[in-house]
Short mmCIF file of C-alpha atoms in Angstrom, two decimals:
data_model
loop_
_atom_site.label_atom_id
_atom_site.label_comp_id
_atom_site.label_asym_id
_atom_site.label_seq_id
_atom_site.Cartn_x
_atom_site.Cartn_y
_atom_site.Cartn_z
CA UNK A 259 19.15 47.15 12.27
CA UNK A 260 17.07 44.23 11.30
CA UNK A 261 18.01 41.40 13.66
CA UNK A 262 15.35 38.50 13.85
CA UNK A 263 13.16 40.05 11.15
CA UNK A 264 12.89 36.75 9.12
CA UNK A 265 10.18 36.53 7.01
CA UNK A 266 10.01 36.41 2.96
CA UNK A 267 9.23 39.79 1.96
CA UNK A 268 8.19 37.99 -1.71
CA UNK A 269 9.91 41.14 -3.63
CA UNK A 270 7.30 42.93 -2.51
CA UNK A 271 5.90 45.94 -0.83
CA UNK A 272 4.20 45.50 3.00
CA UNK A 273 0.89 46.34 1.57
CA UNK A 274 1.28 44.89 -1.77
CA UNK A 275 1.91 41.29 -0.22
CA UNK A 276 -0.57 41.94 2.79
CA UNK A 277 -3.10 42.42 -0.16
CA UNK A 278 -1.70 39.57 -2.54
CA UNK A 279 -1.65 36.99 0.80
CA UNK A 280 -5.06 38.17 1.46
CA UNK A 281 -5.99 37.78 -1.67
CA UNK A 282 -4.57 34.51 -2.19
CA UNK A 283 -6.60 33.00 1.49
CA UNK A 284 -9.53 33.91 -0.20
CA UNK A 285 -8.98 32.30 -3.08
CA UNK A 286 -7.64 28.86 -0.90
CA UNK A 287 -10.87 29.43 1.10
CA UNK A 288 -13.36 29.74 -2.23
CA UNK A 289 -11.53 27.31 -4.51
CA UNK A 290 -10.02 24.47 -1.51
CA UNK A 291 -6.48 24.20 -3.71
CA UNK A 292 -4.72 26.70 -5.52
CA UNK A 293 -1.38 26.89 -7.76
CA UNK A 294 1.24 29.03 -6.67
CA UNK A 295 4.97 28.96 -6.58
CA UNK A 296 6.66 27.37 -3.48
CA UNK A 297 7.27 30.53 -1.65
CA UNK A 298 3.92 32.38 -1.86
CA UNK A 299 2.53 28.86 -0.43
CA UNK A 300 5.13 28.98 2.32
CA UNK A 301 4.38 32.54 3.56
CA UNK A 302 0.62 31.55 2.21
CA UNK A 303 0.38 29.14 5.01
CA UNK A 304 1.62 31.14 7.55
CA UNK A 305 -0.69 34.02 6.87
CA UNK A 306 -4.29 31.96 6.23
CA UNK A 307 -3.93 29.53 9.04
CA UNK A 308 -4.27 31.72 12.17
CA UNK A 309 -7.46 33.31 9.90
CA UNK A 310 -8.62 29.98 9.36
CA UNK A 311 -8.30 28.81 13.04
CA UNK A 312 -10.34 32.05 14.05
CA UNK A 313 -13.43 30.72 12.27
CA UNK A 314 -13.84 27.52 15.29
CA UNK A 315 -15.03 30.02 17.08
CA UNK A 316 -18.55 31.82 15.28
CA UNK A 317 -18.81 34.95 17.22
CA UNK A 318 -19.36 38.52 15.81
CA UNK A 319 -16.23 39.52 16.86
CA UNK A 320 -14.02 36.78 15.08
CA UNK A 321 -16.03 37.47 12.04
CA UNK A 322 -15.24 41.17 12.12
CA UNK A 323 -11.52 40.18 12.44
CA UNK A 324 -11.49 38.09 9.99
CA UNK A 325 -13.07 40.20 7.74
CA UNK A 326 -10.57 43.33 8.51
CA UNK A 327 -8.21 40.56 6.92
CA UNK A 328 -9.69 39.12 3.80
CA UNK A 329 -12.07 42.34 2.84
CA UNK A 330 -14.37 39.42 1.00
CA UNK A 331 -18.14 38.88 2.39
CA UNK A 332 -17.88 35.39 0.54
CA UNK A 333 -14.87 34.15 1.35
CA UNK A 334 -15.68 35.08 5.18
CA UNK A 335 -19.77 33.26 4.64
CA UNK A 336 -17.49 30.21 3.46
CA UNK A 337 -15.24 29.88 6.15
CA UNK A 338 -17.41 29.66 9.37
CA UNK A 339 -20.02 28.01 7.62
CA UNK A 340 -18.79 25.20 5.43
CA UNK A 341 -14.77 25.25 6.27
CA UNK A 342 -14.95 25.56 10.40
CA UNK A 343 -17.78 22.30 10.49
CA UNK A 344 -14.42 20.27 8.99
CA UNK A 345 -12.08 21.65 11.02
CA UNK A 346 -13.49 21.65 14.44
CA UNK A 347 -11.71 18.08 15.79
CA UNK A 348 -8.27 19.60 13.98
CA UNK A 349 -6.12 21.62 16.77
CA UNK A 350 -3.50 22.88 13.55
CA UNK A 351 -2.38 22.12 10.11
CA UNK A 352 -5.28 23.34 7.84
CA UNK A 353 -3.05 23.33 4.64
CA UNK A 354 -0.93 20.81 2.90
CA UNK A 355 1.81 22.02 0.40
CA UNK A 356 2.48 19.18 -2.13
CA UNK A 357 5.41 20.27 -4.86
CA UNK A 358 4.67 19.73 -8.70
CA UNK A 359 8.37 20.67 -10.03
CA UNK A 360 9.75 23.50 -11.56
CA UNK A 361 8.28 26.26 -13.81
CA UNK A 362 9.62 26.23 -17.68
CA UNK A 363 9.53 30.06 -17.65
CA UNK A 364 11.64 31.00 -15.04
CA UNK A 365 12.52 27.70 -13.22
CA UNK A 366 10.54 28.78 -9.77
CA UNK A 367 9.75 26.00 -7.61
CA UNK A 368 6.17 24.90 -8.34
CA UNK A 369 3.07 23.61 -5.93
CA UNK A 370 -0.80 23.24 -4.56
CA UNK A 371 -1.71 24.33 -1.66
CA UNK A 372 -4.35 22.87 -0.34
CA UNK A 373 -6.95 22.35 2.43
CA UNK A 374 -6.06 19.65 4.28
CA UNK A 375 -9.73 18.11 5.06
CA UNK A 376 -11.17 18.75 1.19
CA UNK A 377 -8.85 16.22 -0.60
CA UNK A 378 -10.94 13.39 -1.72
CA UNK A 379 -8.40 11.49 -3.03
CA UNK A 380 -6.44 11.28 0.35
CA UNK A 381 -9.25 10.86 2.90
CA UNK A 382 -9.73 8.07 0.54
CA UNK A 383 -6.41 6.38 0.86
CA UNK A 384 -6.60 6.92 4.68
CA UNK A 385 -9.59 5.27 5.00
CA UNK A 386 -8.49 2.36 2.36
CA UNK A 387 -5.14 1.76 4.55
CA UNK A 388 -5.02 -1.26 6.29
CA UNK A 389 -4.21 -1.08 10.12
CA UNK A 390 -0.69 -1.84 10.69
CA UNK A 391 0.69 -5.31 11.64
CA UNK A 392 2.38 -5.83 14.47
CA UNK A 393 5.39 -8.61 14.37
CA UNK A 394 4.94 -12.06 15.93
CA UNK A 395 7.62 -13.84 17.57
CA UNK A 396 9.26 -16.64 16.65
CA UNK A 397 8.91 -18.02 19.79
CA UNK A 398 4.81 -17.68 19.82
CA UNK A 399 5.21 -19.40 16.38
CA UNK A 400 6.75 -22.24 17.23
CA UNK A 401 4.76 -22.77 19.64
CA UNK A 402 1.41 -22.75 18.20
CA UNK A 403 3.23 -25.39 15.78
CA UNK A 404 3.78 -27.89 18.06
CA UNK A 405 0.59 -27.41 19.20
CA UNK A 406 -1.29 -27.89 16.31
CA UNK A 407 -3.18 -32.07 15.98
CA UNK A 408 -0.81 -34.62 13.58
CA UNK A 409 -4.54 -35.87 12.60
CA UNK A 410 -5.22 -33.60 9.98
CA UNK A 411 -1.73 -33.29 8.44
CA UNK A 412 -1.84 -36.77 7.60
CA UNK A 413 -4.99 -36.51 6.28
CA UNK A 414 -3.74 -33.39 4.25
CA UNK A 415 -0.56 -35.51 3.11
CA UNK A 416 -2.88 -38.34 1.36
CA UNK A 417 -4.56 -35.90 -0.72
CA UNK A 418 -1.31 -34.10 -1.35
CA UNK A 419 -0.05 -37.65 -2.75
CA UNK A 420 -2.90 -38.20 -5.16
CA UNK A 421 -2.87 -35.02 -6.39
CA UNK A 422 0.66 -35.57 -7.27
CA UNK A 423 -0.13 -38.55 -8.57
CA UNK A 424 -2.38 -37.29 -11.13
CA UNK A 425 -0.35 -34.56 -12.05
CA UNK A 426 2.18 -36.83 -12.93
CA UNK A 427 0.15 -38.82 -15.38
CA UNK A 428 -0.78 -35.66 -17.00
CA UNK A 429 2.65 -34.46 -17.34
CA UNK A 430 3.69 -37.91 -18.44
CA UNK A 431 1.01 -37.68 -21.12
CA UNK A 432 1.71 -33.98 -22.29
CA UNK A 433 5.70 -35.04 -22.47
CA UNK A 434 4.48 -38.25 -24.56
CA UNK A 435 3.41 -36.26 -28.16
CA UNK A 436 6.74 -33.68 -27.56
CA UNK A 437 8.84 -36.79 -27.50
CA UNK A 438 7.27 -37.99 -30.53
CA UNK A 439 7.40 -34.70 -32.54
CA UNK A 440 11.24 -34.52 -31.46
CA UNK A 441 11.47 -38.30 -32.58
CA UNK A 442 9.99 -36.84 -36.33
CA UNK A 443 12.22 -33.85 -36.64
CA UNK A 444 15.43 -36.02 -35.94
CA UNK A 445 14.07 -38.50 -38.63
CA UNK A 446 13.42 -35.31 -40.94
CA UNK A 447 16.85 -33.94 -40.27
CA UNK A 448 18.69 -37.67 -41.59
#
């Protein structure tokens, strides 16, 4: 019987997959994003993250197991020298999964996966984003209305007058030649 064994098997054999997952972690590790369909990425995550949370800790004996793993000296240098310095604060979620569609071929479900600290593009919209407003009352506004000095608004209100003023003598004077062109075309028209 195979109760609660739940795991995509990829239409694959167990060593063919433990080799293309291993293969495919040391790819993610060398290259920081790779394109895969939605699946692999899915059972790609589950495999390389452990792996990748081994290398926090630099000791001969998590480099051996990592190595039994990935069988690549490179990919294994990589990883607890330039990969676990970025990771060290993170307690989980190494890799992001962000879909691109469907394949033309065969229609297969599309994506990157990705490591989650090497994206420049989103640690530069985090850092862009604006801290998030918090709501005011209406009660804290009204408030600081009535508060505020009648002084200045006055003050604000003359200068709000002549500068209506003047706009109206402007508009007056840009409405002046359009009545007179309108005056012409009606006398053209007779």
């Amino acid at each position: 019987m195979r109760h609660n064994k739940k795991f995509n098997h990829l239409g694959r054999t167990s060593s063919h997959r433990g080799a293309m997952l291993a293969n495919m972690t040391c790819s993610l590790i060398m290259h920081k994003r790779i394109f895969t369909t939605l699946a692999k990425a899915k059972a790609l995550r589950v495999y390389a993250e452990p792996i990748i949370n081994r290398a926090k800790e630099d000791t001969t004996a998590s480099r051996r197991v990592v190595f039994s793993y990935l069988q690549n000296k490179q990919a294994v240098t990589e990883l607890f020298k330039e990969i676990a310095q970025k990771i060290a604060e993170r307690n989980g979620g190494y890799t992001r999964i962000i879909k691109t569609g469907t394949r033309l071929g065969d229609g297969a479900k599309t994506c990157f996966i990705e490591l989650v600290d090497y994206n420049e593009n989103m640690l530069k919209d985090k850092a862009a984003k604006k801290p998030a407003r918090t709501r005011r009352s209406r009660k804290k506004d009204a408030a600081e209305k009535t508060a505020a000095p009648e002084a200045p608004v006055a003050e604000v209100k003359e200068e709000n007058v002549e500068e209506a003023q003047v706009v109206e003598e402007k508009s007056a004077e840009a409405e002046a030649p359009a009545a007179e062109a309108a005056a012409e075309k009606a006398e053209e028209a007779k």
